[in-house]
Coordinates of N, CA and C in Angstrom, one line a residue:
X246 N -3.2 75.3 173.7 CA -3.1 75.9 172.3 C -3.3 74.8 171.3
X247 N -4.2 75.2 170.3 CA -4.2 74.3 169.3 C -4.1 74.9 168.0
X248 N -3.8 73.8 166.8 CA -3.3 74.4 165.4 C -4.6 73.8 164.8
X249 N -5.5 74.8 164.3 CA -7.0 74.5 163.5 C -6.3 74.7 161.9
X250 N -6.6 74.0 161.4 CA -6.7 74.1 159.7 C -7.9 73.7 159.1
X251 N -8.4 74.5 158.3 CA -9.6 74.8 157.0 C -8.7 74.5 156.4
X252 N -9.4 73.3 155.4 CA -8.7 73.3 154.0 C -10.6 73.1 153.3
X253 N -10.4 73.9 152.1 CA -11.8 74.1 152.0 C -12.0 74.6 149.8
X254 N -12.4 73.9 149.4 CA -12.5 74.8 147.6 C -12.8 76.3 148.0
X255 N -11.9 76.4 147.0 CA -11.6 78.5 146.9 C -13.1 78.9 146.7
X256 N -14.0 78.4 146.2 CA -15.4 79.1 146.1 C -15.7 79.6 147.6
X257 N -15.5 78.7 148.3 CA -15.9 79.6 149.9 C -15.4 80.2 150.7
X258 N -13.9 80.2 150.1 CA -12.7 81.3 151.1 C -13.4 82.1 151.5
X259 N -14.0 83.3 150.7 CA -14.6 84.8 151.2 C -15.3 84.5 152.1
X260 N -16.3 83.5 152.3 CA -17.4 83.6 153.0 C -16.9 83.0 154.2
X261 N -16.0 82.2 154.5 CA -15.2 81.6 155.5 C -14.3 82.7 156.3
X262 N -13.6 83.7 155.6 CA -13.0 84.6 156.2 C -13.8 85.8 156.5
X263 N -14.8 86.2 155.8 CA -16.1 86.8 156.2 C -16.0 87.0 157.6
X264 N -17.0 85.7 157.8 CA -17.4 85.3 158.9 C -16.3 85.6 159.7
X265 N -15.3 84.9 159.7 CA -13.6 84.6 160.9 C -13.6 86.1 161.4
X266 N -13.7 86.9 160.3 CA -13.6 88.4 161.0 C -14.2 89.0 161.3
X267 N -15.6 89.0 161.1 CA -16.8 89.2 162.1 C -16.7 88.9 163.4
X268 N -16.6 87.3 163.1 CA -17.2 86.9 164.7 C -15.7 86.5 165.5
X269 N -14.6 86.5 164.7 CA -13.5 86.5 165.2 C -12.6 87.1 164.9
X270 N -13.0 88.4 165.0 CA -11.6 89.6 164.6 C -10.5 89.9 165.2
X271 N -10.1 88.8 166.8 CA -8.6 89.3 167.0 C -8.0 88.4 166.4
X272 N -8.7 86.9 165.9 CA -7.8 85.6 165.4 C -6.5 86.6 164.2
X273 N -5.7 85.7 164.2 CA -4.5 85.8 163.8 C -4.8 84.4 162.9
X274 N -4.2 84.4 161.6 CA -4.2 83.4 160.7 C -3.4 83.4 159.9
X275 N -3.2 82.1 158.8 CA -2.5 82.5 157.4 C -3.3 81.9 156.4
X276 N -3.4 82.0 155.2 CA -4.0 81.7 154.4 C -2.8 81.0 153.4
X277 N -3.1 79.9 152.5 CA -2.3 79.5 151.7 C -3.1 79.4 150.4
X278 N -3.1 80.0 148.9 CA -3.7 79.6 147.8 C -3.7 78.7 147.0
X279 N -4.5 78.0 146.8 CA -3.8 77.4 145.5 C -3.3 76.0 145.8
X280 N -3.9 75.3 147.1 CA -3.6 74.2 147.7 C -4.1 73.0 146.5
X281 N -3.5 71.8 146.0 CA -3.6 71.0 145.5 C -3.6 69.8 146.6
X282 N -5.0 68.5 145.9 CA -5.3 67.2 146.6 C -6.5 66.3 145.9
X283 N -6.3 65.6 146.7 CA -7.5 64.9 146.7 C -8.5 64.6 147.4
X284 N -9.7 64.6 147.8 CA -10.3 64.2 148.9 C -11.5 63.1 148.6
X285 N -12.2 62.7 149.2 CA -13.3 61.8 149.5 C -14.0 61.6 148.1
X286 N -14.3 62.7 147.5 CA -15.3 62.8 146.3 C -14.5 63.5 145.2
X287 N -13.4 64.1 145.1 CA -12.9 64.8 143.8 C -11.3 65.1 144.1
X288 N -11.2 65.9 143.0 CA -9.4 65.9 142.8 C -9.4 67.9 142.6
X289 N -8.6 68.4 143.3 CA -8.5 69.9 143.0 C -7.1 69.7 142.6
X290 N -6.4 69.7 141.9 CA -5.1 69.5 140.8 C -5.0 71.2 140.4
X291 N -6.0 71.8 140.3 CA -5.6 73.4 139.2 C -5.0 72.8 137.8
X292 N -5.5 71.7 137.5 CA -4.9 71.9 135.7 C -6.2 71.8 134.8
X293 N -5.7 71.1 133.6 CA -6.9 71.1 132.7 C -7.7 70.1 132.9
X294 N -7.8 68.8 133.2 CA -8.2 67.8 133.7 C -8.8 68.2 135.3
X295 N -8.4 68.6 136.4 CA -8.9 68.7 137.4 C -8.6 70.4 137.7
X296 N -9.0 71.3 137.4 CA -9.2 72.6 137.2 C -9.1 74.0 139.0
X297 N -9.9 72.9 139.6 CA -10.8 73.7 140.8 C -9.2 73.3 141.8
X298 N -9.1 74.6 142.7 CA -8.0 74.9 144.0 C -8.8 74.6 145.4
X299 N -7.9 74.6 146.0 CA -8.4 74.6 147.5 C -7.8 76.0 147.9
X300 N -7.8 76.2 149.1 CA -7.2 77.0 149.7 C -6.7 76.0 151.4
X301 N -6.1 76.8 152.1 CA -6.0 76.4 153.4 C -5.4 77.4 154.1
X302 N -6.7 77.8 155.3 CA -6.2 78.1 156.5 C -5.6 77.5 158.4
X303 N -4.8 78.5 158.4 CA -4.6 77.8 159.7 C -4.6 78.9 160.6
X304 N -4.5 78.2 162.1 CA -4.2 79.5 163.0 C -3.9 78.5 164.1
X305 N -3.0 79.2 165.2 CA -2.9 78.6 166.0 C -3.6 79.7 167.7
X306 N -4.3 79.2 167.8 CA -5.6 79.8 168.7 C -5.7 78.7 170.3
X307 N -6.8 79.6 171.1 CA -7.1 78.3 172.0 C -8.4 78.1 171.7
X308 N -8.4 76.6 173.2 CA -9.6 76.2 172.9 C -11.5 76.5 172.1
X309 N -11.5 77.9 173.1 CA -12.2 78.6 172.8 C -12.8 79.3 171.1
X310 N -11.4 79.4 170.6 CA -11.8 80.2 169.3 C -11.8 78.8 168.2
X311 N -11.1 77.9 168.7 CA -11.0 77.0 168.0 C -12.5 76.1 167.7
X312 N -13.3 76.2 168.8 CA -14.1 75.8 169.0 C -15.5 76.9 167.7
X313 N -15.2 78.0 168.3 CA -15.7 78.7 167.2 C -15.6 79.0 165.6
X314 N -14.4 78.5 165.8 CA -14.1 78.2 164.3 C -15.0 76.9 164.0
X315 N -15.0 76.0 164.5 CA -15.6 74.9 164.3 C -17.4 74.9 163.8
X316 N -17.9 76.2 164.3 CA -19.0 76.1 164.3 C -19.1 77.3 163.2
X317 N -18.2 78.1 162.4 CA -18.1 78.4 161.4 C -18.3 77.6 160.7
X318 N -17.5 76.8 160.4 CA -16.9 76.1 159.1 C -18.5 75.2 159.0
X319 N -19.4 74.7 159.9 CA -20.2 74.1 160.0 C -21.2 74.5 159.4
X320 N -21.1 76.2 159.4 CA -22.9 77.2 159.3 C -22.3 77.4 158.0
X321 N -20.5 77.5 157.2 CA -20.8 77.6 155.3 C -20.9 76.4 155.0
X322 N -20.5 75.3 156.1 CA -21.0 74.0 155.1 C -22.5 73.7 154.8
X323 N -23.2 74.1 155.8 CA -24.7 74.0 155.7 C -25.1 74.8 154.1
X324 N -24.7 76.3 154.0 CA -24.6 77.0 153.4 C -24.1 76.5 152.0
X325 N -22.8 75.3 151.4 CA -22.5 75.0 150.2 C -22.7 73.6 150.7
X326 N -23.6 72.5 150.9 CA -23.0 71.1 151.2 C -22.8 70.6 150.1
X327 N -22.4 70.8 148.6 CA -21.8 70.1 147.8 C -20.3 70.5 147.5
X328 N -19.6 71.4 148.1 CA -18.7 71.8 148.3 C -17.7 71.3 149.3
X329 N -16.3 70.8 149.2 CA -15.2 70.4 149.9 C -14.7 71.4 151.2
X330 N -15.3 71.1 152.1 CA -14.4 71.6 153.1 C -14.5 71.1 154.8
X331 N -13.5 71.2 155.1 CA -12.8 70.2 156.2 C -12.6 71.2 157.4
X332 N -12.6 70.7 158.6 CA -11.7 71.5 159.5 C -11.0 70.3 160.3
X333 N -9.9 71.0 160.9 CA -8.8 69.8 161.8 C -8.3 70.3 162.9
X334 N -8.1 70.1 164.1 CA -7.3 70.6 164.9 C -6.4 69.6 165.7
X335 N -5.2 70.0 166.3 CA -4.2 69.2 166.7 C -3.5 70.2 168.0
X336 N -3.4 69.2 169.1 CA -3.0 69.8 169.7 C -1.4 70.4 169.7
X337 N -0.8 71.9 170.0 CA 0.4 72.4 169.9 C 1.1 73.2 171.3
X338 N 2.3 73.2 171.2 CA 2.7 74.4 171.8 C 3.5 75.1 171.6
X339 N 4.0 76.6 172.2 CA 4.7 77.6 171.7 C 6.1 76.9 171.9
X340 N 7.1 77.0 171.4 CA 8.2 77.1 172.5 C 9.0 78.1 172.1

């Protein structure tokens, strides 16, 4: 089992979860709004100075879906490449 997290600018949430439930409609997930950072190239803060949110998803899935999440996140980044977004996974387990 692994814990995948999207952390990705809210402009692409829809089209991210779109997809997840199309092509992965049993995944189980959570969504968190309104995620605040910094990354590589810019600052998402939500204030007046740094304006723009992230979002972040996670799920804890196996290998398999994880993998296909991977190649989500890949086909909207093709789709926005000037837009922030990440994926991660780490390995977990239930107990």
């Amino acid at each position: 089992m692994v814990r995948v997290e999207i952390i990705a600018n809210q402009s692409v949430e829809d089209d991210i979860v779109e997809r997840i439930e199309n092509e992965l409609p049993e995944l189980e997930y959570t969504i968190l709004p309104g995620v605040h950072g910094k990354g590589k190239s810019s600052h998402k803060l939500g204030n007046n100075i740094w304006p723009e949110e992230n979002f972040l998803l996670f799920a804890y899935t196996d290998d398999e879906n994880a993998a296909k999440l991977k190649e989500i996140v890949e086909a909207v980044k093709l789709r926005f490449p000037r837009e922030g977004i990440s994926i991660f996974a780490v390995p977990s387990c239930e107990i």
